[in-house]
CSV table of C-alpha atoms and ligand atoms in Angstrom, one decimal:
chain,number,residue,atom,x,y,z
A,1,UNK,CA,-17.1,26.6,-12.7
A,2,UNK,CA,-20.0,23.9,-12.8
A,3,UNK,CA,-18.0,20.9,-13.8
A,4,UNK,CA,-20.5,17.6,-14.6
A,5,UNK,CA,-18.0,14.1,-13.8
A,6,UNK,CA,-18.7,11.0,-15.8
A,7,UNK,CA,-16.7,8.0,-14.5
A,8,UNK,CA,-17.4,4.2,-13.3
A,9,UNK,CA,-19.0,4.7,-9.9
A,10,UNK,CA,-17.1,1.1,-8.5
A,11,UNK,CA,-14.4,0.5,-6.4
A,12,UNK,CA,-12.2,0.6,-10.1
A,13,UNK,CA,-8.7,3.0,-10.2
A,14,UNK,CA,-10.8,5.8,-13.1
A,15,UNK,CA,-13.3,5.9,-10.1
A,16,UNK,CA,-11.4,6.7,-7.4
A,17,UNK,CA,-9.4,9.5,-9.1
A,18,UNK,CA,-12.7,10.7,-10.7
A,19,UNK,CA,-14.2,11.1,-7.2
A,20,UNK,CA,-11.5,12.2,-5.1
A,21,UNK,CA,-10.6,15.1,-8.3
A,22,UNK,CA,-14.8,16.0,-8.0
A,23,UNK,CA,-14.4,16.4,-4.1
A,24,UNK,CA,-10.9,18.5,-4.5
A,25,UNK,CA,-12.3,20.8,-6.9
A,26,UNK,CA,-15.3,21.2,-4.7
A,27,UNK,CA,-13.2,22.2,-1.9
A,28,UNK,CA,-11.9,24.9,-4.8
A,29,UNK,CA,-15.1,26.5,-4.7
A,30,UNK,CA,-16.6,24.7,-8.2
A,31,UNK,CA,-19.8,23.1,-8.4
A,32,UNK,CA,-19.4,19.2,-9.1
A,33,UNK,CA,-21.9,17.2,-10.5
A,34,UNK,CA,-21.3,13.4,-11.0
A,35,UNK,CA,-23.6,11.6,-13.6
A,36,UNK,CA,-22.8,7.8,-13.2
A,37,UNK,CA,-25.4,4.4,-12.6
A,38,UNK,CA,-24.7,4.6,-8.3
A,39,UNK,CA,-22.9,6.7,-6.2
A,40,UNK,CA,-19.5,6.7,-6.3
A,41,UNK,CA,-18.0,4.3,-3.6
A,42,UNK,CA,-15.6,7.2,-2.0
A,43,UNK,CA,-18.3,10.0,-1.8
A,44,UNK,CA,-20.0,8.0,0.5
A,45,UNK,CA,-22.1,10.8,1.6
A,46,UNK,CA,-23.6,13.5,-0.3
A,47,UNK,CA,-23.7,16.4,2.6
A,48,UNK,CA,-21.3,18.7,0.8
A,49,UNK,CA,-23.2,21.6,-1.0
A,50,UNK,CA,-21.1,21.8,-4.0
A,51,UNK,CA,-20.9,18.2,-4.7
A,52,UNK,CA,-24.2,16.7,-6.5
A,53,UNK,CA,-24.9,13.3,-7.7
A,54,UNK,CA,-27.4,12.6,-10.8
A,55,UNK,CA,-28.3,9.1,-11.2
A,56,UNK,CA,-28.5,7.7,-14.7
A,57,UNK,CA,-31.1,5.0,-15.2
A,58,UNK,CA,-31.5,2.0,-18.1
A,59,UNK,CA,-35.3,0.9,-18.0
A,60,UNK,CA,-35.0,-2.6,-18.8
A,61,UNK,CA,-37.0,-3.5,-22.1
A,62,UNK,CA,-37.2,-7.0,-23.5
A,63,UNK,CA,-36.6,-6.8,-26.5
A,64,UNK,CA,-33.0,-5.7,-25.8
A,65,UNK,CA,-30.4,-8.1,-25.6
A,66,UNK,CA,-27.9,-5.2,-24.1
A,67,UNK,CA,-29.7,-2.5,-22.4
A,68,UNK,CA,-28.6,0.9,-24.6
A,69,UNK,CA,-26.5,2.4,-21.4
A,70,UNK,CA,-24.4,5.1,-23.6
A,71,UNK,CA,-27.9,6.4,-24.5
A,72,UNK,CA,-29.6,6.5,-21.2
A,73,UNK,CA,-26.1,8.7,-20.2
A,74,UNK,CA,-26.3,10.7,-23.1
A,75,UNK,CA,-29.7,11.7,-22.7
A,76,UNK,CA,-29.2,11.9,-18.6
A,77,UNK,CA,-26.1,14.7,-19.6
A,78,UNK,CA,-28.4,17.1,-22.1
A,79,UNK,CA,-30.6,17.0,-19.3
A,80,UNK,CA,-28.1,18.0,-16.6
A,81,UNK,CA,-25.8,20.2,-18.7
A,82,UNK,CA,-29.0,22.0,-19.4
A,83,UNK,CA,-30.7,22.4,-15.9
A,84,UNK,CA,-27.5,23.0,-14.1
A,85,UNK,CA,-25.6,25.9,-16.9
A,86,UNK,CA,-22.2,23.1,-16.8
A,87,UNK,CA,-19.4,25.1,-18.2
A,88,UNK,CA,-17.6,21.8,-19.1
A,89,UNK,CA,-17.7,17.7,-18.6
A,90,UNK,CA,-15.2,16.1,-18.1
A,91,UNK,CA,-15.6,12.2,-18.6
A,92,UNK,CA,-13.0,9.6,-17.3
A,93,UNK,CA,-12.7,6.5,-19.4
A,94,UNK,CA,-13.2,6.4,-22.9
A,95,UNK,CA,-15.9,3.6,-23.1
A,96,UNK,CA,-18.6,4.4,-23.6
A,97,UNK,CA,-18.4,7.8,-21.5
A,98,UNK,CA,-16.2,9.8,-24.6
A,99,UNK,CA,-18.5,7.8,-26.8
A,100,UNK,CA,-21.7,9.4,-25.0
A,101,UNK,CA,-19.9,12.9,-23.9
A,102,UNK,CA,-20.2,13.3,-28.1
A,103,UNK,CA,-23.5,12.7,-28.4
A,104,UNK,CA,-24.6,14.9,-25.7
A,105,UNK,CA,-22.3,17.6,-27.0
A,106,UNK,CA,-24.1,17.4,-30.6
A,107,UNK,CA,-27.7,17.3,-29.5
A,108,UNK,CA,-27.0,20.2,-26.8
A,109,UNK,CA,-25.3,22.4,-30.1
A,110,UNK,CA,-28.8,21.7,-31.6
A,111,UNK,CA,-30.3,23.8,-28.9
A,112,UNK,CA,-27.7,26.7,-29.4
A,113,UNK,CA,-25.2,25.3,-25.7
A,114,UNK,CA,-21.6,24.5,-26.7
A,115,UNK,CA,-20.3,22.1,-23.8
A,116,UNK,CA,-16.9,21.3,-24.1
A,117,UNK,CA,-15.6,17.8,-23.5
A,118,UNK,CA,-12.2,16.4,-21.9
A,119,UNK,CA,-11.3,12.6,-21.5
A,120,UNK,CA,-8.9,11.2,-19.1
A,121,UNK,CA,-7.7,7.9,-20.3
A,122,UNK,CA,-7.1,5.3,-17.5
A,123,UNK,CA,-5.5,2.0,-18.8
A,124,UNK,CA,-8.0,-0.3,-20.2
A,125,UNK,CA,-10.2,1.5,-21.6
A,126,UNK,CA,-7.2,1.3,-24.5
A,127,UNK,CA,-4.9,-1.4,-23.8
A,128,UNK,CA,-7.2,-4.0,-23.2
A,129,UNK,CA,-11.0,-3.2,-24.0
A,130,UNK,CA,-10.8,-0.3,-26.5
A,131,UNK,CA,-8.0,-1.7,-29.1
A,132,UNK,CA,-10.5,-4.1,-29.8
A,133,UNK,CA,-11.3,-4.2,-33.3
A,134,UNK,CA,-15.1,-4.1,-32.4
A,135,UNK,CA,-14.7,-1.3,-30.4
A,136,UNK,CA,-11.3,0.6,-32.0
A,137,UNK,CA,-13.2,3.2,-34.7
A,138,UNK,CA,-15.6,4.0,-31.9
A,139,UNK,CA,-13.0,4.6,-29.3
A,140,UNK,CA,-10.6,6.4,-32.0
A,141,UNK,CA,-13.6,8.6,-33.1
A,142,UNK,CA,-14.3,9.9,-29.5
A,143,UNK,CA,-10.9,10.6,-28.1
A,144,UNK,CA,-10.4,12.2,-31.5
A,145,UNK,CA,-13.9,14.8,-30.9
A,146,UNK,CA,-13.0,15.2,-27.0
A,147,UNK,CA,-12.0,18.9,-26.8
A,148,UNK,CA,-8.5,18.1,-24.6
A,149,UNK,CA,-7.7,14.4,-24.0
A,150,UNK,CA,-5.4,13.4,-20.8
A,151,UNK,CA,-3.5,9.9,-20.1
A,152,UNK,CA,-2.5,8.9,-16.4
A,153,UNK,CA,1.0,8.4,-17.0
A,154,UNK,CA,3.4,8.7,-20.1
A,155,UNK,CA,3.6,4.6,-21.0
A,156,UNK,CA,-0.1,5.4,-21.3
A,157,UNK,CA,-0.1,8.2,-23.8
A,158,UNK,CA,2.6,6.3,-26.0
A,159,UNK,CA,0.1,3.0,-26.0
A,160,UNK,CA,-2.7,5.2,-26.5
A,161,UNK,CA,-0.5,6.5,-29.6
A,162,UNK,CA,0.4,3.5,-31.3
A,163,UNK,CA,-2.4,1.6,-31.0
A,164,UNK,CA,-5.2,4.2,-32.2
A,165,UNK,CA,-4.9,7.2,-35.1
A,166,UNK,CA,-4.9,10.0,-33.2
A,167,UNK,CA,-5.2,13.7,-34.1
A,168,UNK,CA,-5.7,15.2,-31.2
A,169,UNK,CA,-2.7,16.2,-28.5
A,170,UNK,CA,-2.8,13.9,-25.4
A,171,UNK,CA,-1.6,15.5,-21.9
A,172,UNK,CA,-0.4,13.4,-19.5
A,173,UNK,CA,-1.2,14.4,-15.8
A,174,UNK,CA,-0.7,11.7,-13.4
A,175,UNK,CA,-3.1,10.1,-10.8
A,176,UNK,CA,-2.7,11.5,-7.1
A,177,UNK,CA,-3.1,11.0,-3.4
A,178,UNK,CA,-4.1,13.3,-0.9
A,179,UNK,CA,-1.2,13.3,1.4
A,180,UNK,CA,-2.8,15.9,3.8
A,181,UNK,CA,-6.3,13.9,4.0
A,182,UNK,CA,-3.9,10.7,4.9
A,183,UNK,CA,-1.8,12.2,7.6
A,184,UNK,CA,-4.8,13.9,9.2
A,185,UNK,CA,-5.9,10.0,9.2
A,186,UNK,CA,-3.4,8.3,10.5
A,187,UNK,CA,-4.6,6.5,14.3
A,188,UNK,CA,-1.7,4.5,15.6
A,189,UNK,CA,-1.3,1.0,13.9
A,190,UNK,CA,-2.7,-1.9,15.6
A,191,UNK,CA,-0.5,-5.1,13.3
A,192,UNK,CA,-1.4,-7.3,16.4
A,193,UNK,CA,-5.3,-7.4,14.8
A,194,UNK,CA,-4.3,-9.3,11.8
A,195,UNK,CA,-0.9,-11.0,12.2
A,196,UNK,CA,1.8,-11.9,15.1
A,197,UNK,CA,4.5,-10.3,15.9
A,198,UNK,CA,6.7,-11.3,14.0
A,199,UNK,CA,5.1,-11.7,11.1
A,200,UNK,CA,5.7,-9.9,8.3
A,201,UNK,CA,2.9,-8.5,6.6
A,202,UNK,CA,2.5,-8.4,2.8
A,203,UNK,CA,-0.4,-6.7,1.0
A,204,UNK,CA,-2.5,-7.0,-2.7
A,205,UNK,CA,-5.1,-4.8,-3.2
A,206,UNK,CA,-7.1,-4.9,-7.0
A,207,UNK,CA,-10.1,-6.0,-8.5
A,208,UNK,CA,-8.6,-9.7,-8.9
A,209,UNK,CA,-9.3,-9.6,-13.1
A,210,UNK,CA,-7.0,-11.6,-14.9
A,211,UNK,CA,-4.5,-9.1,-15.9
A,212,UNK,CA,-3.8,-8.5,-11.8
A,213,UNK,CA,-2.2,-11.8,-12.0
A,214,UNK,CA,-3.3,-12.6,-8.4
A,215,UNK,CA,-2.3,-16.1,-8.6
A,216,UNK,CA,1.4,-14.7,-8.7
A,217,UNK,CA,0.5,-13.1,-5.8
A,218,UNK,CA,0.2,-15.9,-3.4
A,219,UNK,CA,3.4,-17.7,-5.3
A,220,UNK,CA,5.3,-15.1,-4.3
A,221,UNK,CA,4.3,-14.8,-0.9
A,222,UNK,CA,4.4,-18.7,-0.8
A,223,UNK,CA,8.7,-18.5,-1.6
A,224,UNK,CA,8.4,-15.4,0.7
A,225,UNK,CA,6.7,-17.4,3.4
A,226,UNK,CA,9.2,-20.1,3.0
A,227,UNK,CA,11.9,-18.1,4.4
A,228,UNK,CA,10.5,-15.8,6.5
A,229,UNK,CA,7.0,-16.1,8.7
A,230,UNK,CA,4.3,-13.6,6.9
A,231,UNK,CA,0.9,-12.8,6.5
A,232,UNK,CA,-0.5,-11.5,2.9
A,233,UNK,CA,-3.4,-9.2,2.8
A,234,UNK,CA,-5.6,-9.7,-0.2
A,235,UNK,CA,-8.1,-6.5,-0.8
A,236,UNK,CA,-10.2,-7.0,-3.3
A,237,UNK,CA,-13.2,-8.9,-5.2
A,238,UNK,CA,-13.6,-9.5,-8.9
A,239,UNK,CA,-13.4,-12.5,-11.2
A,240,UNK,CA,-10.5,-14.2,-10.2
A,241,UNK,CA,-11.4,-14.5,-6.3
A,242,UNK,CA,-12.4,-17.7,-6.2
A,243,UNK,CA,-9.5,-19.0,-8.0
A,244,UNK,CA,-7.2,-17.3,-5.6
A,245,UNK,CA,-9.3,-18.8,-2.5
A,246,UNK,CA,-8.7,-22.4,-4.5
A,247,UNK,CA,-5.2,-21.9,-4.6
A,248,UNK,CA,-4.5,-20.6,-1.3
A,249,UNK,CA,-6.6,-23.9,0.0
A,250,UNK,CA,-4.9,-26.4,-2.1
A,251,UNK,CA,-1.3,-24.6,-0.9
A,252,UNK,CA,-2.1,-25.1,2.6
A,253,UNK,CA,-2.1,-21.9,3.6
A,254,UNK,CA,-5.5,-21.0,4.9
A,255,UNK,CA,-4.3,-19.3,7.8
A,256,UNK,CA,-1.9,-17.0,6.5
A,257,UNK,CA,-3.8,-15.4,3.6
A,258,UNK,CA,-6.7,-13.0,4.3
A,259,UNK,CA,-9.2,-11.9,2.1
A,260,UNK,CA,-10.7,-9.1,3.7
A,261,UNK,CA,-13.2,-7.9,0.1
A,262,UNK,CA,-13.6,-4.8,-1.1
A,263,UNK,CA,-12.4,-2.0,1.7
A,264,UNK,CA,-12.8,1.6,2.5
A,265,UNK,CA,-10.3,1.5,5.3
A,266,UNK,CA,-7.2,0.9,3.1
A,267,UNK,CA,-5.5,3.3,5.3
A,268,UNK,CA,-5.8,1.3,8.2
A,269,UNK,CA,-4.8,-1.9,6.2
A,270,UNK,CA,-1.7,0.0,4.4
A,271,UNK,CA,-0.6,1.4,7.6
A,272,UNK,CA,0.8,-2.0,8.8
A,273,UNK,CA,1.7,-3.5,5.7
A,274,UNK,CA,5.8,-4.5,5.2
A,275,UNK,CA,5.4,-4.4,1.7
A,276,UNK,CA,2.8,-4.0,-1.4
A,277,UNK,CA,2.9,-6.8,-4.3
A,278,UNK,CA,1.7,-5.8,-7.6
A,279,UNK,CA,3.0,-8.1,-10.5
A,280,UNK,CA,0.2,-6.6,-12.8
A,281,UNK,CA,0.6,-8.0,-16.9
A,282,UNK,CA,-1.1,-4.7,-17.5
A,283,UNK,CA,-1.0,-1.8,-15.4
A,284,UNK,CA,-1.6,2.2,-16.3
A,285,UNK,CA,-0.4,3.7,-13.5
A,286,UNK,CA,-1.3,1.6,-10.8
A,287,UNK,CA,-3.3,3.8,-8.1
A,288,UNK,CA,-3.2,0.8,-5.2
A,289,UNK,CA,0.7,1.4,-5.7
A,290,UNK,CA,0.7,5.0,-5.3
A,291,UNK,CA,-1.5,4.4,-2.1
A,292,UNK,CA,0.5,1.9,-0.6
A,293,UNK,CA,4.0,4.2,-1.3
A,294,UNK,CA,2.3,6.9,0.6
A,295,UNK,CA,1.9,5.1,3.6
A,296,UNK,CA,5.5,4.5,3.2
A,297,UNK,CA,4.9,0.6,2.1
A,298,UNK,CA,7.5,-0.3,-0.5
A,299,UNK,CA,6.7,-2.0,-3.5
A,300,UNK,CA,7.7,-5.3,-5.3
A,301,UNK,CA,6.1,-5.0,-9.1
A,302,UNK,CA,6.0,-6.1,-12.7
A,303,UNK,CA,7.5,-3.5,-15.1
A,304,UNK,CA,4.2,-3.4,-16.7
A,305,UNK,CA,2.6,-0.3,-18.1
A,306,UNK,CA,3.3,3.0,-16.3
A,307,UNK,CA,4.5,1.5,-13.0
A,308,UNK,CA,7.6,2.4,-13.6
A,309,UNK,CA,7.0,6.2,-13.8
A,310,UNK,CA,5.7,5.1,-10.1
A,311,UNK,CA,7.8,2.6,-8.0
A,312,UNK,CA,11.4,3.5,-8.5
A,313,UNK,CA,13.6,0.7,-9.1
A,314,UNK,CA,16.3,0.2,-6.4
A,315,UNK,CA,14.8,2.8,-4.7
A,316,UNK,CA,11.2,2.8,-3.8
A,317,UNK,CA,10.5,-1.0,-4.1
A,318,UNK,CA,12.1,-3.5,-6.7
A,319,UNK,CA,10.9,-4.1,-10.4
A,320,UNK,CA,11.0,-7.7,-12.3
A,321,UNK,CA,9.8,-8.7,-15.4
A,322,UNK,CA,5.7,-9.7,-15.6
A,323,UNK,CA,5.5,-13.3,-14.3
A,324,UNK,CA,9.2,-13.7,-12.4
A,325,UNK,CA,8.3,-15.0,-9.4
A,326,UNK,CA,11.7,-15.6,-8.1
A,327,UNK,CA,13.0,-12.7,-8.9
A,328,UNK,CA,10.0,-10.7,-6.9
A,329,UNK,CA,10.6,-13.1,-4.0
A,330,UNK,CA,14.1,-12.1,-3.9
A,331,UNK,CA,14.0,-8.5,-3.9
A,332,UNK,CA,11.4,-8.6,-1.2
A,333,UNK,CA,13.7,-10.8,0.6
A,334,UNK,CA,16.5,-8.3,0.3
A,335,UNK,CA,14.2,-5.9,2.2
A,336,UNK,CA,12.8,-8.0,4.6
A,337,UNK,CA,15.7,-9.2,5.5
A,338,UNK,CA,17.4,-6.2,6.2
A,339,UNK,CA,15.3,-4.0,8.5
A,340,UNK,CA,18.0,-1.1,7.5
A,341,UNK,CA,17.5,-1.5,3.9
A,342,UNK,CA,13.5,-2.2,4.4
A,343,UNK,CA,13.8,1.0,6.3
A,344,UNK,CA,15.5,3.2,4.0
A,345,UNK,CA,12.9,2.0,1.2
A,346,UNK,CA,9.8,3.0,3.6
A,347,UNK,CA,11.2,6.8,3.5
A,348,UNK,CA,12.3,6.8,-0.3
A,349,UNK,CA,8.6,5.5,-0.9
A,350,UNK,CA,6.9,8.1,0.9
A,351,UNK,CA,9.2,10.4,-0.8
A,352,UNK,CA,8.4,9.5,-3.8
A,353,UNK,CA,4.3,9.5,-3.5
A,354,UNK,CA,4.7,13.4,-2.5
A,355,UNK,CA,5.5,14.3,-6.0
A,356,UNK,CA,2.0,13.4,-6.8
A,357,UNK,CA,0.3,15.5,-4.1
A,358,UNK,CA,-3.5,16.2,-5.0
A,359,UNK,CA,-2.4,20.2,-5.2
A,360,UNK,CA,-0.1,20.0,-8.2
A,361,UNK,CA,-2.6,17.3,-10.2
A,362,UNK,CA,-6.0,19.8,-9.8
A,363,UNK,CA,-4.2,23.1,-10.8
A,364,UNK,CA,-3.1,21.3,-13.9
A,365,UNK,CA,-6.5,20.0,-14.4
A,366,UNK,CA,-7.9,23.2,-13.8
A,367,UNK,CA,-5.2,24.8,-16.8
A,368,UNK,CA,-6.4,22.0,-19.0
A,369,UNK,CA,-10.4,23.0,-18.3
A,370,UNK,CA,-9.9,26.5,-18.7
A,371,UNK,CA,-8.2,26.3,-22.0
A,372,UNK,CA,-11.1,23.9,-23.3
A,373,UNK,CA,-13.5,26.6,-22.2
A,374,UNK,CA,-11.5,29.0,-23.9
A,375,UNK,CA,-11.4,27.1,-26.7
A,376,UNK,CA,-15.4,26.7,-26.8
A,377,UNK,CA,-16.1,30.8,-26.0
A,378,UNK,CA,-13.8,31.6,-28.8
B,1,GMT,O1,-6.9,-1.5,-12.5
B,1,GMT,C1,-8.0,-1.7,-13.0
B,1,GMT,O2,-8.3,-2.8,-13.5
B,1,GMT,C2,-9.1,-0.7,-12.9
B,1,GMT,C3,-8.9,0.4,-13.8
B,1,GMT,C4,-10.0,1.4,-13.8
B,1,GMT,O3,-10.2,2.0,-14.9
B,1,GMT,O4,-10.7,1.7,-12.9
B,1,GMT,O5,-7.6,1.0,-13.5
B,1,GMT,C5,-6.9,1.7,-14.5
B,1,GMT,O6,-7.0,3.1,-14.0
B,1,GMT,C6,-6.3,3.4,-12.8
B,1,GMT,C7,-6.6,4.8,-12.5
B,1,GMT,O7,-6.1,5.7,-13.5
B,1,GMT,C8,-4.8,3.0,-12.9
B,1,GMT,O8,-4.2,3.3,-11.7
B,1,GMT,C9,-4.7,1.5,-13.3
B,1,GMT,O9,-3.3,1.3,-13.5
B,1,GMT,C10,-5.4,1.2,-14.5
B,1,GMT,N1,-5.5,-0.2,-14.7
B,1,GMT,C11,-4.9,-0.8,-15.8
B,1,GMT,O10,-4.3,-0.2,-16.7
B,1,GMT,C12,-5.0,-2.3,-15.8
């Protein structure tokens, strides 16, 4: 099939899984093209025949106040669809790319192609940005004229359902690792680089917006630190760094919190790493979990969103409430504590991430694309 991938080319969850589900299908024999404003941070090259990459571009014109992006992508996808026969495009996060998916479908039927359309939902796209009043009709109106609509996780869908009027039925297939591509990886660890011995080594990794909750990061890595020497790992940029960097000066602890930016070795980083914090207000799925679990890292979470349908209470890590600090400091300390425990956690984790092996996720986005073309040659 010649499949065209809309998505957020930036170091964001909905890019990662649109990328690594472009270069899977690839590897499945399809044709992949990518229409975004860069190239996606994980394709990093482009020497794969089957993978292409079509650059959209905004000319900037004075007279705008907001450069008209979800045309320029429109326009770019009649284009592409056309010169390269797509059979479908699928389009990960709903604003604007379901928004601009429409257009191009309409103004492609005018010249006698019929293209159809499936959105994957990805988290904020409707819990945060798209239940917006400004942008709810909008973001109703595309999910509702996507041919097949997909959520990340079941706490997704049900948000998704209460907060728009949908018609149309929403799948939910999960967000995935590539176990194979991460064993094949794996170089021995090398924890003397970034901490001492006997440190314990605690890792973040987001895009440090407000809903991560990053300053509960470093509190509860401050009560951890209290009782036990660590280290804590923050991976990351985004709005809230430079809060975070404030906070860790004014705490006095400069030395034992690294911010290493925005990574592509989070293999390397996870690989060391005791556990994974994530006490997220809102959180989808929460890829960076998923990761970190299949390194074997256990993880100590919010209940937020879908990351319960990810990190197993009692079993994989340890869930709290959004915003009780003592209660994540205390179920890490339960871990750490007790290396058998800890240990027993690590294997559970790594357990766990297998059920959401890239394998099982692309043959049930390839069921879902094949019953929209279906649909279209009907
Ligand atoms: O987490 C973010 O802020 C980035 C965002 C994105 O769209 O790139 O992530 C969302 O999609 C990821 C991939 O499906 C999910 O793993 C994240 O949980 C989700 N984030 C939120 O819901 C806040």
């Amino acid at each position: 099939m010649n499949i065209a991938i809309v998505c957020y080319p930036t170091f964001g969850g909905s890019g990662v899984v649109a990328t690594e589900l472009g270069l899977a299908l690839g590897k499945r024999g399809h044709n992949i093209h990518f229409i975004t404003y860069n190239l996606p941070v994980r394709l990093e090259t482009l020497n794969d025949s089957k993978i292409h990459f079509h650059e959209v571009n905004v000319p900037d014109y004075p007279l705008f106040k907001y450069q008209p992006y979800e045309l320029a992508l429109s326009s770019r996808l009649v284009d592409v669809i056309k010169s390269n026969k797509i059979d479908l495009l699928h389009v990960h996060y709903a604003i604007p790319h379901a928004y601009a998916a429409y257009m191009a479908k309409k103004m492609l039927f005018d010249i006698g192609i019929e293209i159809p359309i499936v959105t994957t939902l990805h988290g904020t796209d409707i819990t945060l940005v798209g239940s917006h009043p400004f942008y709810r009709p909008a973001v109703t109106f595309s999910i509702n004229h996507s041919d097949r609509v997909t959520a990340v996780s079941k706490s997704l869908k049900d948000d998704t359902l209460n907060l728009f009027d949908i018609k149309k039925k929403i799948d939910v297939i999960p967000n995935f690792i590539d176990l194979e591509a991460i064993n094949s990886k794996e170089k021995p660890c090398k924890r003397t680089l970034l901490a001492e011995k006997e440190e314990k080594i605690l890792t973040h990794i987001s895009n440090f917006r407000p809903l991560k909750r990053v300053i509960d990061v470093i509190n509860i890595f401050k009560g951890i630190n209290s009782k036990i020497n660590s280290k804590l790992m923050m991976v990351g940029e985004g709005p809230e760094k430079r809060k975070a960097l404030r906070y860790v000066s004014d705490n006095k602890l400069k030395d034992k919190v690294l911010f290493l930016g925005n990574s592509n070795e989070i293999d390397k980083i996870l690989c060391y790493s005791d556990l994974f914090l994530l006490p997220s207000e809102k959180e989808s799925f929460g890829l960076s979990a998923l990761e970190a679990m299949s390194h074997g890292v256990p993880i100590i979470s919010s209940n937020a969103g879908g990351i319960p349908e990810v990190n197993l209470d009692g079993k994989t890590g340890f869930i709290s409430n959004v915003g009780d600090i003592d209660s994540m400091i205390n179920n890490a300390m339960s871990l750490l504590s007790n290396p058998q425990k800890h240990k027993l956690f690590k294997k559970q984790a790594q357990l766990q991430a297998k059920k959401f092996d890239l394998e099982s996720v692309v043959n049930s986005y390839e069921r879902i694309y094949n019953d929209a073309v279906a649909t279209i040659n009907y």
